[in-house]
CSV table of C-alpha atoms and ligand atoms in Angstrom, one decimal:
chain,number,residue,atom,x,y,z
Y,27,MET,CA,-4.5,29.7,6.4
Y,28,THR,CA,-7.2,27.6,6.3
Y,29,GLN,CA,-9.3,25.6,9.1
Y,30,ALA,CA,-9.5,22.8,7.9
Y,31,GLU,CA,-11.4,20.3,9.3
Y,32,LEU,CA,-10.0,16.8,8.1
Y,33,VAL,CA,-6.7,17.2,7.7
Y,34,VAL,CA,-4.8,14.1,5.9
Y,35,VAL,CA,-1.1,14.1,6.8
Y,36,ALA,CA,0.2,11.2,3.9
Y,37,ASN,CA,4.2,11.4,2.5
Y,38,ARG,CA,3.1,11.9,-0.9
Y,39,LEU,CA,0.7,14.8,-1.4
Y,40,PRO,CA,-2.6,13.5,-3.9
Y,41,VAL,CA,-1.1,15.3,-6.8
Y,42,ASP,CA,1.5,15.0,-9.6
Y,43,ARG,CA,3.7,17.7,-10.4
Y,44,VAL,CA,3.5,18.4,-14.2
Y,45,VAL,CA,4.9,20.2,-17.2
Y,46,ASP,CA,2.9,21.2,-20.8
Y,47,ALA,CA,3.6,21.7,-23.8
Y,48,ASP,CA,5.3,26.0,-22.7
Y,49,GLY,CA,7.2,24.7,-19.5
Y,50,GLU,CA,4.1,25.8,-17.5
Y,51,ASN,CA,4.1,23.4,-14.7
Y,52,GLY,CA,0.5,22.5,-13.6
Y,53,TRP,CA,-0.4,19.7,-11.0
Y,54,ARG,CA,-2.2,16.2,-11.7
Y,55,ARG,CA,-4.4,14.3,-9.4
Y,56,SER,CA,-2.6,10.5,-8.2
Y,57,PRO,CA,-4.5,7.6,-9.5
Y,58,GLY,CA,-4.2,6.2,-6.7
Y,59,GLY,CA,-6.9,4.3,-5.0
Y,60,LEU,CA,-6.7,6.0,-2.0
Y,61,VAL,CA,-6.8,9.6,-3.4
Y,62,THR,CA,-9.7,8.0,-5.2
Y,63,ALA,CA,-11.2,7.2,-1.7
Y,64,LEU,CA,-10.8,10.6,0.4
Y,65,GLU,CA,-11.8,12.6,-3.0
Y,66,PRO,CA,-15.6,12.8,-2.2
Y,67,VAL,CA,-15.0,13.1,1.5
Y,68,MET,CA,-12.5,16.2,1.7
Y,69,ARG,CA,-14.5,18.0,-0.9
Y,70,ARG,CA,-17.2,17.3,2.0
Y,71,ALA,CA,-15.5,17.7,5.0
Y,72,ASP,CA,-13.5,21.2,3.1
Y,73,GLY,CA,-10.4,19.1,3.9
Y,74,ALA,CA,-6.7,19.2,4.5
Y,75,TRP,CA,-3.4,17.2,2.5
Y,76,VAL,CA,-0.2,17.6,4.0
Y,77,GLY,CA,2.0,15.5,1.9
Y,78,TRP,CA,5.3,16.1,-0.1
Y,79,PRO,CA,5.4,17.2,-3.8
Y,80,GLY,CA,7.5,14.3,-4.8
Y,81,GLN,CA,10.5,16.0,-6.0
Y,82,ALA,CA,13.2,17.7,-3.7
Y,83,ASP,CA,13.9,21.4,-2.8
Y,84,VAL,CA,10.4,22.1,-4.4
Y,85,GLU,CA,9.2,25.3,-2.7
Y,86,VAL,CA,5.1,25.9,-3.1
Y,87,ASP,CA,2.7,27.5,-1.2
Y,88,PRO,CA,-0.8,25.9,-0.2
Y,89,PHE,CA,-3.6,26.2,-2.9
Y,90,GLU,CA,-6.5,24.4,-3.6
Y,91,PHE,CA,-7.1,22.0,-6.1
Y,92,GLU,CA,-10.3,20.5,-6.9
Y,93,GLY,CA,-12.4,20.6,-3.6
Y,94,THR,CA,-9.8,20.0,-1.3
Y,95,PHE,CA,-7.0,22.6,0.7
Y,96,LEU,CA,-3.0,20.9,-0.6
Y,97,VAL,CA,-0.8,22.2,2.4
Y,98,PRO,CA,3.2,21.0,0.3
Y,99,VAL,CA,6.2,20.1,2.9
Y,100,SER,CA,9.1,20.7,0.7
Y,101,LEU,CA,12.2,18.3,1.8
Y,102,SER,CA,15.6,18.7,0.7
Y,103,ALA,CA,17.9,16.2,-1.0
Y,104,ASP,CA,19.6,15.4,2.0
Y,105,GLU,CA,16.0,14.7,3.3
Y,106,VAL,CA,14.7,12.9,1.2
Y,107,GLU,CA,18.2,10.8,0.8
Y,108,LYS,CA,18.1,10.0,4.6
Y,109,TYR,CA,14.1,10.3,5.5
Y,110,TYR,CA,12.2,9.0,2.1
Y,111,GLU,CA,15.4,6.9,0.4
Y,112,GLY,CA,17.4,6.6,3.6
Y,113,MET,CA,14.8,5.6,7.2
Y,114,SER,CA,11.6,4.5,5.2
Y,115,ASN,CA,12.5,2.2,2.8
Y,116,ASP,CA,15.4,0.6,3.5
Y,117,THR,CA,15.4,0.7,7.3
Y,118,PHE,CA,11.0,0.2,8.1
Y,119,TRP,CA,10.0,-0.9,4.8
Y,120,PRO,CA,12.2,-4.2,4.9
Y,121,LEU,CA,11.9,-4.1,8.7
Y,122,TYR,CA,7.9,-4.5,8.6
Y,123,HIS,CA,8.0,-7.0,5.6
Y,124,ASP,CA,10.3,-10.2,7.6
Y,125,VAL,CA,13.9,-8.7,6.7
Y,126,ILE,CA,13.2,-10.5,2.9
Y,127,ALA,CA,16.0,-7.7,3.1
Y,128,GLU,CA,18.3,-7.1,5.2
Y,129,PRO,CA,17.2,-3.3,6.4
Y,130,ARG,CA,20.3,-1.5,8.2
Y,131,TYR,CA,20.1,0.8,10.9
Y,132,ARG,CA,22.0,4.6,10.3
Y,133,ARG,CA,21.6,6.9,12.9
Y,134,VAL,CA,22.0,9.8,10.7
Y,135,TRP,CA,19.4,8.2,9.1
Y,136,TRP,CA,16.3,8.6,12.3
Y,137,ASP,CA,17.5,11.8,13.3
Y,138,THR,CA,16.8,13.0,10.0
Y,139,TYR,CA,13.1,10.6,10.1
Y,140,VAL,CA,12.6,12.3,13.8
Y,141,ARG,CA,13.2,16.5,11.7
Y,142,VAL,CA,10.8,15.8,8.6
Y,143,ASN,CA,8.2,14.2,11.1
Y,144,GLU,CA,8.0,17.8,13.4
Y,145,ARG,CA,7.8,18.9,9.9
Y,146,PHE,CA,4.4,17.8,9.0
Y,147,ALA,CA,3.4,17.7,12.0
Y,148,LYS,CA,3.5,21.1,12.2
Y,149,ALA,CA,1.9,21.7,8.8
Y,150,ALA,CA,-1.1,19.8,10.6
Y,151,ALA,CA,-1.6,22.0,13.2
Y,152,GLU,CA,-1.5,25.3,11.4
Y,153,VAL,CA,-3.5,23.3,9.0
Y,154,ALA,CA,-6.4,22.3,12.0
Y,155,ALA,CA,-9.3,23.7,13.4
Y,156,GLU,CA,-10.4,23.7,16.4
Y,157,GLY,CA,-11.9,20.0,17.2
Y,158,ALA,CA,-10.6,18.9,13.7
Y,159,MET,CA,-9.9,15.5,13.3
Y,160,VAL,CA,-6.6,14.7,11.5
Y,161,TRP,CA,-5.8,11.5,9.6
Y,162,VAL,CA,-2.6,10.4,10.0
Y,163,GLN,CA,-1.1,7.7,6.9
Y,164,ASP,CA,1.7,5.1,7.1
Y,165,TYR,CA,4.9,3.6,8.1
Y,166,GLN,CA,6.3,7.3,7.1
Y,167,LEU,CA,5.1,8.7,9.4
Y,168,GLN,CA,4.3,7.1,12.8
Y,169,LEU,CA,6.3,10.2,14.8
Y,170,VAL,CA,3.5,12.6,13.8
Y,171,PRO,CA,0.8,11.2,15.8
Y,172,ARG,CA,2.3,11.9,19.2
Y,173,MET,CA,3.9,15.7,18.1
Y,174,LEU,CA,0.4,16.4,17.0
Y,175,ARG,CA,-0.8,15.5,20.0
Y,176,GLU,CA,1.6,17.7,22.6
Y,177,ALA,CA,1.3,20.5,20.1
Y,178,ARG,CA,-3.2,19.6,19.5
Y,179,PRO,CA,-4.1,17.8,22.1
Y,180,ASP,CA,-7.8,20.2,21.6
Y,181,LEU,CA,-7.1,17.7,17.9
Y,182,THR,CA,-9.5,14.4,17.9
Y,183,ILE,CA,-6.3,11.7,16.0
Y,184,GLY,CA,-6.6,8.5,13.6
Y,185,TYR,CA,-3.1,6.9,11.8
Y,186,PHE,CA,-3.7,3.8,9.6
Y,187,HIS,CA,-0.8,2.0,8.3
Y,188,HIS,CA,-1.0,0.5,4.6
Y,189,ILE,CA,1.6,-2.0,5.5
Y,190,PRO,CA,2.3,-4.3,7.6
Y,191,PHE,CA,3.3,-5.0,10.8
Y,192,PRO,CA,5.6,-7.6,12.2
Y,193,ALA,CA,5.8,-9.8,14.8
Y,194,TYR,CA,7.6,-8.7,18.2
Y,195,GLY,CA,10.7,-10.7,17.4
Y,196,LEU,CA,12.2,-8.7,14.3
Y,197,TYR,CA,10.1,-5.6,15.8
Y,198,SER,CA,12.3,-5.6,18.3
Y,199,GLN,CA,15.6,-5.2,16.2
Y,200,LEU,CA,14.6,-1.5,15.7
Y,201,PRO,CA,17.3,1.0,18.1
Y,202,TRP,CA,14.2,3.0,17.6
Y,203,ARG,CA,11.4,1.2,19.1
Y,204,ARG,CA,10.2,2.9,22.2
Y,205,GLN,CA,9.8,5.5,20.1
Y,206,VAL,CA,8.1,4.1,17.1
Y,207,LEU,CA,4.9,2.7,19.3
Y,208,GLU,CA,5.3,6.1,21.4
Y,209,GLY,CA,4.7,8.3,18.5
Y,210,LEU,CA,2.1,5.2,17.4
Y,211,LEU,CA,0.6,5.8,20.4
Y,212,GLY,CA,-0.4,9.4,20.3
Y,213,ALA,CA,-3.1,8.5,18.1
Y,214,ASP,CA,-6.5,8.1,19.1
Y,215,VAL,CA,-7.4,5.1,16.0
Y,216,ILE,CA,-5.0,3.1,15.1
Y,217,GLY,CA,-5.1,1.0,11.9
Y,218,PHE,CA,-3.8,-2.1,10.1
Y,219,GLN,CA,-4.7,-4.3,7.2
Y,220,ARG,CA,-5.1,-7.5,9.1
Y,221,VAL,CA,-6.2,-8.5,12.7
Y,222,ALA,CA,-2.9,-10.1,12.6
Y,223,ASP,CA,-0.9,-6.9,12.5
Y,224,ALA,CA,-3.0,-5.1,15.4
Y,225,GLY,CA,-1.8,-8.4,17.8
Y,226,ASN,CA,1.7,-7.4,16.4
Y,227,PHE,CA,1.2,-3.7,17.2
Y,228,ALA,CA,-0.5,-4.9,20.8
Y,229,ARG,CA,1.8,-7.4,22.2
Y,230,ALA,CA,5.1,-4.9,21.0
Y,231,VAL,CA,3.4,-2.4,23.3
Y,232,ARG,CA,2.7,-5.0,26.4
Y,233,ARG,CA,6.6,-5.8,25.6
Y,234,GLN,CA,8.3,-3.2,25.2
Y,235,LEU,CA,5.5,-0.2,26.9
Y,236,ARG,CA,4.1,-2.2,29.4
Y,237,TYR,CA,0.6,-0.4,29.0
Y,238,PRO,CA,-2.3,-3.2,29.3
Y,239,THR,CA,-4.0,-4.0,26.7
Y,240,LYS,CA,-7.7,-5.4,26.3
Y,241,ALA,CA,-9.2,-6.7,23.3
Y,242,SER,CA,-8.6,-3.5,20.1
Y,243,GLY,CA,-8.4,-1.0,23.2
Y,244,ILE,CA,-4.9,0.0,25.1
Y,245,THR,CA,-4.7,2.0,28.1
Y,246,VAL,CA,-2.5,4.7,27.5
Y,247,PRO,CA,-0.6,6.5,30.1
Y,248,GLU,CA,-1.2,10.6,30.2
Y,249,PRO,CA,2.1,12.8,31.2
Y,250,ASP,CA,-0.8,14.3,33.8
Y,251,GLY,CA,-0.8,11.1,35.6
Y,252,THR,CA,-4.5,10.5,33.7
Y,253,THR,CA,-4.9,7.6,31.7
Y,254,ARG,CA,-7.0,7.1,28.3
Y,255,ASN,CA,-7.5,4.8,25.9
Y,256,ALA,CA,-6.2,4.8,21.5
Y,257,LEU,CA,-8.1,2.1,19.3
Y,258,ALA,CA,-5.6,-0.3,18.2
Y,259,LYS,CA,-7.9,-3.1,14.5
Y,260,ALA,CA,-7.8,-4.2,11.3
Y,261,PHE,CA,-10.2,-1.8,8.8
Y,262,PRO,CA,-8.4,-3.8,5.4
Y,263,ILE,CA,-8.0,-1.2,3.0
Y,264,SER,CA,-9.9,-1.9,-1.0
Y,265,ILE,CA,-10.1,-0.2,-4.3
Y,266,ASP,CA,-13.0,2.0,-5.8
Y,267,ALA,CA,-14.7,-1.2,-7.4
Y,268,SER,CA,-17.8,1.3,-9.2
Y,269,SER,CA,-14.4,2.0,-11.6
Y,270,TYR,CA,-13.3,-0.5,-12.2
Y,271,ILE,CA,-16.6,-1.5,-13.3
Y,272,GLU,CA,-16.8,0.5,-15.3
Y,273,LEU,CA,-14.0,0.7,-17.2
Y,274,ALA,CA,-14.4,-2.8,-17.8
Y,275,GLN,CA,-17.9,-2.1,-19.7
Y,276,ARG,CA,-15.5,0.5,-21.4
Y,277,GLU,CA,-15.9,-0.5,-25.5
Y,278,ASP,CA,-13.2,0.4,-25.9
Y,279,ILE,CA,-11.2,-1.1,-23.2
Y,280,ARG,CA,-12.5,-4.3,-24.4
Y,281,ALA,CA,-11.5,-4.0,-27.6
Y,282,ARG,CA,-8.0,-3.1,-26.3
Y,283,ALA,CA,-7.9,-6.2,-24.7
Y,284,ALA,CA,-8.4,-8.1,-27.9
Y,285,GLU,CA,-5.6,-6.2,-29.5
Y,286,ILE,CA,-3.2,-7.1,-26.6
Y,287,ARG,CA,-4.0,-10.6,-26.7
Y,288,GLU,CA,-3.6,-10.8,-30.3
Y,289,SER,CA,-0.3,-8.6,-30.1
Y,290,LEU,CA,0.7,-11.4,-27.8
Y,291,GLY,CA,0.1,-14.1,-30.7
Y,292,ASN,CA,-3.2,-15.4,-29.4
Y,293,PRO,CA,-1.8,-17.9,-26.9
Y,294,LYS,CA,-4.1,-20.2,-25.1
Y,295,LYS,CA,-3.4,-19.1,-22.3
Y,296,ILE,CA,-2.1,-15.3,-20.6
Y,297,LEU,CA,-0.8,-15.1,-17.1
Y,298,LEU,CA,-0.2,-11.8,-15.9
Y,299,GLY,CA,1.7,-10.0,-12.7
Y,300,VAL,CA,1.6,-6.1,-12.1
Y,301,ASP,CA,3.0,-5.3,-9.4
Y,302,ARG,CA,5.7,-2.5,-7.9
Y,303,LEU,CA,9.4,-4.0,-8.7
Y,304,ASP,CA,10.1,-3.9,-4.6
Y,305,TYR,CA,11.6,-7.3,-3.7
Y,306,THR,CA,8.2,-7.8,-1.6
Y,307,LYS,CA,6.3,-8.9,-4.1
Y,308,GLY,CA,8.0,-12.1,-5.3
Y,309,ILE,CA,8.7,-11.7,-8.6
Y,310,ARG,CA,11.9,-13.7,-8.5
Y,311,HIS,CA,10.0,-16.8,-7.1
Y,312,ARG,CA,7.1,-16.6,-9.5
Y,313,LEU,CA,9.4,-16.4,-12.6
Y,314,LYS,CA,10.8,-18.9,-10.9
Y,315,ALA,CA,8.3,-21.2,-11.5
Y,316,PHE,CA,7.5,-20.3,-14.7
Y,317,GLY,CA,10.4,-20.9,-16.2
Y,318,GLU,CA,10.6,-25.1,-14.5
Y,319,LEU,CA,6.8,-24.4,-15.9
Y,320,LEU,CA,8.3,-23.9,-19.4
Y,321,GLU,CA,12.0,-26.9,-18.8
Y,322,ASP,CA,9.7,-29.4,-17.6
Y,323,GLY,CA,7.4,-29.3,-20.9
Y,324,HIS,CA,4.2,-29.3,-19.0
Y,325,ILE,CA,3.3,-25.1,-20.4
Y,326,ASN,CA,4.7,-23.8,-23.7
Y,327,VAL,CA,5.3,-20.7,-25.1
Y,328,GLY,CA,2.6,-21.9,-28.1
Y,329,ASP,CA,0.2,-21.7,-25.8
Y,330,VAL,CA,0.4,-19.8,-22.9
Y,331,THR,CA,3.3,-17.0,-22.5
Y,332,LEU,CA,3.5,-14.3,-18.6
Y,333,VAL,CA,2.9,-10.8,-19.3
Y,334,GLN,CA,5.4,-8.9,-16.6
Y,335,VAL,CA,4.6,-5.5,-15.6
Y,336,ALA,CA,7.1,-4.5,-13.5
Y,337,SER,CA,6.5,-0.1,-12.5
Y,338,PRO,CA,10.0,1.7,-11.4
Y,339,SER,CA,10.0,1.9,-8.0
Y,340,ARG,CA,13.1,3.8,-5.3
Y,341,GLU,CA,15.4,3.7,-7.4
Y,342,ARG,CA,18.3,4.6,-5.8
Y,343,VAL,CA,17.6,2.1,-2.8
Y,344,GLU,CA,20.3,-0.6,-3.2
Y,345,ALA,CA,18.1,-3.3,-2.7
Y,346,TYR,CA,15.8,-1.8,-5.8
Y,347,VAL,CA,18.5,-1.6,-8.1
Y,348,GLN,CA,20.1,-5.5,-7.1
Y,349,LEU,CA,16.7,-6.7,-7.8
Y,350,ARG,CA,16.3,-5.1,-10.9
Y,351,ASP,CA,19.3,-6.4,-12.0
Y,352,GLU,CA,18.3,-10.4,-11.4
Y,353,ILE,CA,15.3,-10.1,-11.8
Y,354,GLU,CA,16.4,-8.5,-16.0
Y,355,LEU,CA,19.1,-11.6,-16.3
Y,356,THR,CA,15.8,-13.7,-15.3
Y,357,VAL,CA,14.0,-12.1,-17.9
Y,358,GLY,CA,16.5,-12.2,-20.3
Y,359,ARG,CA,17.3,-16.1,-20.3
Y,360,ILE,CA,14.0,-17.9,-19.7
Y,361,ASN,CA,13.2,-16.2,-22.9
Y,362,GLY,CA,16.5,-16.6,-24.5
Y,363,ASP,CA,16.1,-20.4,-24.0
Y,364,PHE,CA,12.3,-20.5,-24.6
Y,365,ASP,CA,11.2,-17.8,-27.4
Y,366,THR,CA,10.3,-18.4,-30.6
Y,367,MET,CA,9.7,-16.0,-33.7
Y,368,ASP,CA,6.4,-16.0,-33.4
Y,369,HIS,CA,6.3,-16.0,-29.2
Y,370,THR,CA,7.6,-15.3,-25.8
Y,371,ALA,CA,7.9,-16.9,-22.5
Y,372,ILE,CA,7.6,-13.5,-20.5
Y,373,ARG,CA,6.4,-10.3,-22.5
Y,374,TYR,CA,8.3,-7.6,-19.1
Y,375,LEU,CA,7.1,-4.4,-18.9
Y,376,HIS,CA,9.4,-1.9,-16.2
Y,377,GLN,CA,6.8,0.7,-17.0
Y,378,ALA,CA,3.9,1.8,-15.2
Y,379,TYR,CA,0.8,2.8,-17.5
Y,380,PRO,CA,-3.1,4.4,-16.7
Y,381,ARG,CA,-5.5,2.7,-15.2
Y,382,GLU,CA,-7.2,2.2,-18.7
Y,383,GLU,CA,-5.0,-0.1,-20.4
Y,384,MET,CA,-4.2,-1.7,-17.0
Y,385,VAL,CA,-7.9,-2.9,-17.0
Y,386,ALA,CA,-7.9,-3.9,-20.6
Y,387,LEU,CA,-4.4,-6.4,-19.8
Y,388,PHE,CA,-7.1,-7.1,-16.7
Y,389,LEU,CA,-9.2,-8.2,-19.0
Y,390,ALA,CA,-7.3,-9.8,-21.2
Y,391,ALA,CA,-6.3,-12.4,-18.6
Y,392,ASP,CA,-7.0,-15.7,-18.2
Y,393,VAL,CA,-5.0,-16.2,-14.7
Y,394,MET,CA,-3.9,-13.7,-12.5
Y,395,LEU,CA,-0.4,-14.5,-10.3
Y,396,VAL,CA,0.4,-12.6,-6.6
Y,397,THR,CA,2.5,-14.1,-5.1
Y,398,ALA,CA,3.8,-11.0,-2.7
Y,399,LEU,CA,6.3,-13.2,0.1
Y,400,ARG,CA,4.9,-10.5,2.3
Y,401,ASP,CA,2.3,-7.2,2.1
Y,402,GLY,CA,-0.4,-5.1,3.4
Y,403,MET,CA,-3.0,-6.2,1.4
Y,404,ASN,CA,-2.5,-6.1,-2.3
Y,405,LEU,CA,-4.9,-3.8,-4.1
Y,406,VAL,CA,-3.9,-5.4,-7.7
Y,407,ALA,CA,-5.5,-8.5,-6.8
Y,408,LYS,CA,-8.7,-7.0,-6.1
Y,409,GLU,CA,-8.1,-4.9,-8.5
Y,410,TYR,CA,-8.5,-7.7,-11.0
Y,411,VAL,CA,-11.1,-8.9,-8.9
Y,412,ALA,CA,-13.4,-5.8,-10.0
Y,413,SER,CA,-11.8,-5.5,-13.5
Y,414,ARG,CA,-13.6,-9.5,-14.3
Y,415,ILE,CA,-17.8,-8.2,-15.0
Y,416,ASP,CA,-17.3,-11.7,-17.3
Y,417,ASN,CA,-16.9,-13.6,-13.8
Y,418,ARG,CA,-13.9,-15.8,-15.7
Y,419,GLY,CA,-10.1,-15.7,-14.8
Y,420,VAL,CA,-8.7,-17.5,-12.1
Y,421,LEU,CA,-6.7,-15.6,-9.4
Y,422,VAL,CA,-3.9,-17.2,-8.0
Y,423,LEU,CA,-3.4,-15.2,-4.0
Y,424,SER,CA,0.0,-15.8,-1.6
Y,425,GLU,CA,-1.2,-15.8,1.5
Y,426,PHE,CA,1.0,-13.7,2.8
Y,427,ALA,CA,-0.6,-11.0,1.5
Y,428,GLY,CA,-3.4,-8.7,3.6
Y,429,ALA,CA,-6.3,-9.9,0.7
Y,430,ALA,CA,-5.5,-13.3,1.0
Y,431,ASP,CA,-7.8,-13.0,4.5
Y,432,GLU,CA,-10.5,-11.3,2.7
Y,433,LEU,CA,-10.1,-13.5,-0.6
Y,434,PRO,CA,-10.0,-17.1,0.4
Y,435,SER,CA,-11.3,-18.5,-2.8
Y,436,ALA,CA,-8.1,-17.4,-4.3
Y,437,ILE,CA,-6.3,-20.3,-5.7
Y,438,ARG,CA,-4.1,-20.4,-2.4
Y,439,ILE,CA,-0.2,-20.6,-2.5
Y,440,ASN,CA,2.8,-19.7,-0.1
Y,441,PRO,CA,5.3,-18.6,-3.2
Y,442,HIS,CA,8.2,-19.9,-1.1
Y,443,ASP,CA,6.9,-23.8,-2.1
Y,444,ILE,CA,7.6,-23.4,-5.9
Y,445,ASP,CA,6.7,-26.4,-6.3
Y,446,GLY,CA,3.2,-25.6,-4.3
Y,447,MET,CA,3.0,-22.7,-6.9
Y,448,LYS,CA,3.9,-24.9,-10.2
Y,449,ASP,CA,1.2,-26.7,-9.4
Y,450,ALA,CA,-1.1,-23.5,-8.7
Y,451,ILE,CA,-0.5,-21.9,-11.6
Y,452,MET,CA,-1.3,-25.1,-13.4
Y,453,ARG,CA,-4.6,-26.0,-11.6
Y,454,ALA,CA,-5.5,-22.4,-12.9
Y,455,ILE,CA,-4.7,-23.0,-16.4
Y,456,GLU,CA,-6.9,-25.4,-16.5
Y,457,MET,CA,-9.2,-24.5,-14.4
Y,458,PRO,CA,-12.7,-24.7,-16.5
Y,459,PRO,CA,-15.7,-22.5,-16.7
Y,460,SER,CA,-17.6,-23.3,-14.5
Y,461,GLU,CA,-15.3,-23.4,-11.1
Y,462,GLN,CA,-14.1,-20.1,-12.2
Y,463,GLY,CA,-17.3,-18.5,-12.4
Y,464,ARG,CA,-17.6,-19.5,-9.1
Y,465,ARG,CA,-14.9,-18.8,-7.9
Y,466,MET,CA,-14.7,-14.8,-9.3
Y,467,ARG,CA,-18.0,-14.7,-8.8
Y,468,ALA,CA,-17.4,-15.5,-4.4
Y,469,LEU,CA,-14.4,-12.8,-4.3
Y,470,ARG,CA,-16.6,-10.4,-7.0
Y,471,ARG,CA,-18.8,-10.2,-3.9
Y,472,ARG,CA,-16.5,-8.7,-1.2
Y,473,VAL,CA,-14.4,-7.1,-3.6
Y,474,MET,CA,-18.2,-5.0,-4.3
Y,475,GLU,CA,-19.4,-5.0,-1.1
Y,476,TYR,CA,-16.6,-3.9,0.9
Y,477,ASP,CA,-14.7,-1.5,-0.8
Y,478,VAL,CA,-12.9,2.2,-0.1
Y,479,ALA,CA,-15.6,4.1,0.5
Y,480,ARG,CA,-16.8,1.4,2.9
Y,481,TRP,CA,-13.0,1.0,4.8
Y,482,SER,CA,-12.9,5.3,5.1
Y,483,LYS,CA,-16.1,5.3,6.5
Y,484,SER,CA,-15.2,2.3,9.0
Y,485,PHE,CA,-12.7,4.2,9.9
Y,486,LEU,CA,-13.7,7.7,9.7
Y,487,ASP,CA,-16.7,6.4,12.0
Y,488,ALA,CA,-14.7,5.0,14.7
Y,489,LEU,CA,-12.1,8.7,14.8
Y,490,ASP,CA,-15.3,10.5,14.9
Y,491,ASP,CA,-16.1,7.8,18.2
Y,492,ALA,CA,-13.9,8.7,19.6
Y,493,ARG,CA,-14.2,12.3,19.3
Y,494,ARG,CA,-17.2,12.0,21.1
Y,495,HIS,CA,-15.9,10.2,24.0
Y,496,LYS,CA,-13.8,12.7,24.6
Y,497,SER,CA,-15.7,15.3,24.1
Y,498,ASP,CA,-18.1,13.4,26.3
Y,499,THR,CA,-15.2,12.9,28.7
Y,500,ARG,CA,-14.2,16.5,29.1
Y,501,ASN,CA,-17.7,17.6,29.7
Y,502,SER,CA,-18.3,15.1,33.1
Y,503,ALA,CA,-15.2,16.7,33.7
Y,504,GLU,CA,-15.9,20.2,34.1
Y,505,VAL,CA,-19.2,18.9,35.9
Y,506,HIS,CA,-17.1,17.4,38.5
Y,507,ALA,CA,-15.1,20.0,38.8
V,4,LIG,C1,3.2,1.0,-0.5
V,4,LIG,C2,3.5,2.2,1.0
V,4,LIG,C3,3.0,4.0,0.4
V,4,LIG,C4,3.8,4.3,-1.3
V,4,LIG,C5,3.3,3.4,-1.7
V,4,LIG,C6,4.5,4.3,-3.4
V,4,LIG,O1,2.2,0.9,-0.7
V,4,LIG,O2,2.2,1.4,1.6
V,4,LIG,O3,3.0,4.6,1.7
V,4,LIG,O4,3.1,5.5,-1.2
V,4,LIG,O5,3.6,2.0,-1.7
V,4,LIG,O6,5.9,3.8,-3.5
V,4,LIG,P1,6.1,5.7,-3.0
V,4,LIG,O7,7.3,5.4,-2.4
V,4,LIG,O8,6.4,5.7,-4.5
V,4,LIG,O9,5.5,5.8,-2.1
């Protein structure tokens, strides 16, 4: 087996399984930002990526794909149900998003979560070269850092948490709160989206484990009686901004944007929402505000259309099934009350689109609505900004999205305050071009400067520092021996 100097461990592999016209199985690179970001890094480092192929009971041998060695971890249908749908997305997901939906605590889910985390850790331990760096991603794999450290003390381990880390008062509900903190503290560097997330984590560590913390450092006791320092701090993730700029410059995509406007009946203003269909995104609150604006007569369907893309997600988890029903009922009601033969209030699309179509939509949209009730970062906000090469358009951004820390020139909203959101939407619709330009330029500067390459570099630099520090300590221990 290949021995890699850099190993990424994530719930999903960076590829999707596709079946071609002849019924042959193949793989296609998945569209995600993390995948794009790490591609050049993985290529340079001869990296390996450990992950689930995305379907139950798929057994595939490791294989090389576009310069990265892929190590598939197989999950049975029962494990998908308990580890992925259950523990990851019906316990951790709602708990870490401030209990917007009620988390369910099931002991059999936890047992499967532990077992599956062990499988990922074992696969990573097998593919990592002596002294390699391993970078674990996200809440599905919180126990992997500790398991890996125990199996392979020579490795330098990083972990990045893509979603929020909640306040201690909520976190402490978790029956396995100690095990999870200990699992994460197996890493040398633990990255979060926001400073507040890193702070919540450090507080949980102090309260639960009584380990001392100072600035970003946590003093972790080792089994041999010594201590080591783990770094827990914010590394806000970003997007591959230049690829959005390139798409936004393409003639065919610009023509497509014009065609979209045309097909909506050329409204004066197009509002846009783009989300996974998830209860954290505040889609219902957004629809409520929009419906009331129509009802109050502040806007009418001839002038303003809302396009809502809600891509299918986690469709076997009950909370998601319910949410879909509620949203589709609401959209149906609003459209039923306000549509005319020529114009629709809400063009609702329960579909996923390729990046080209998304950029065309961003270019067609005068106002982007990001109304998350809680969101680790929200990359859609950054994608919209990057695509607006004309420095036009308005971003309405929830203060509960991590992106709000970085994008103060957006119109900030509290999505729970429906009247406030209605005012913000009207302000966005009526904003003069000069103000749009001033705000959009500031937003674009930030997103172009702090792109995803910079994010991965800053995390990997911190990991490299940890590795160097480790070998220095080892050398000085040898001198003193
Ligand atoms: C969030 C999580 C990711 C996850 C993605 C899609 O962004 O942070 O870890 O991959 O949602 O969800 P899914 O359950 O389809 O992987």
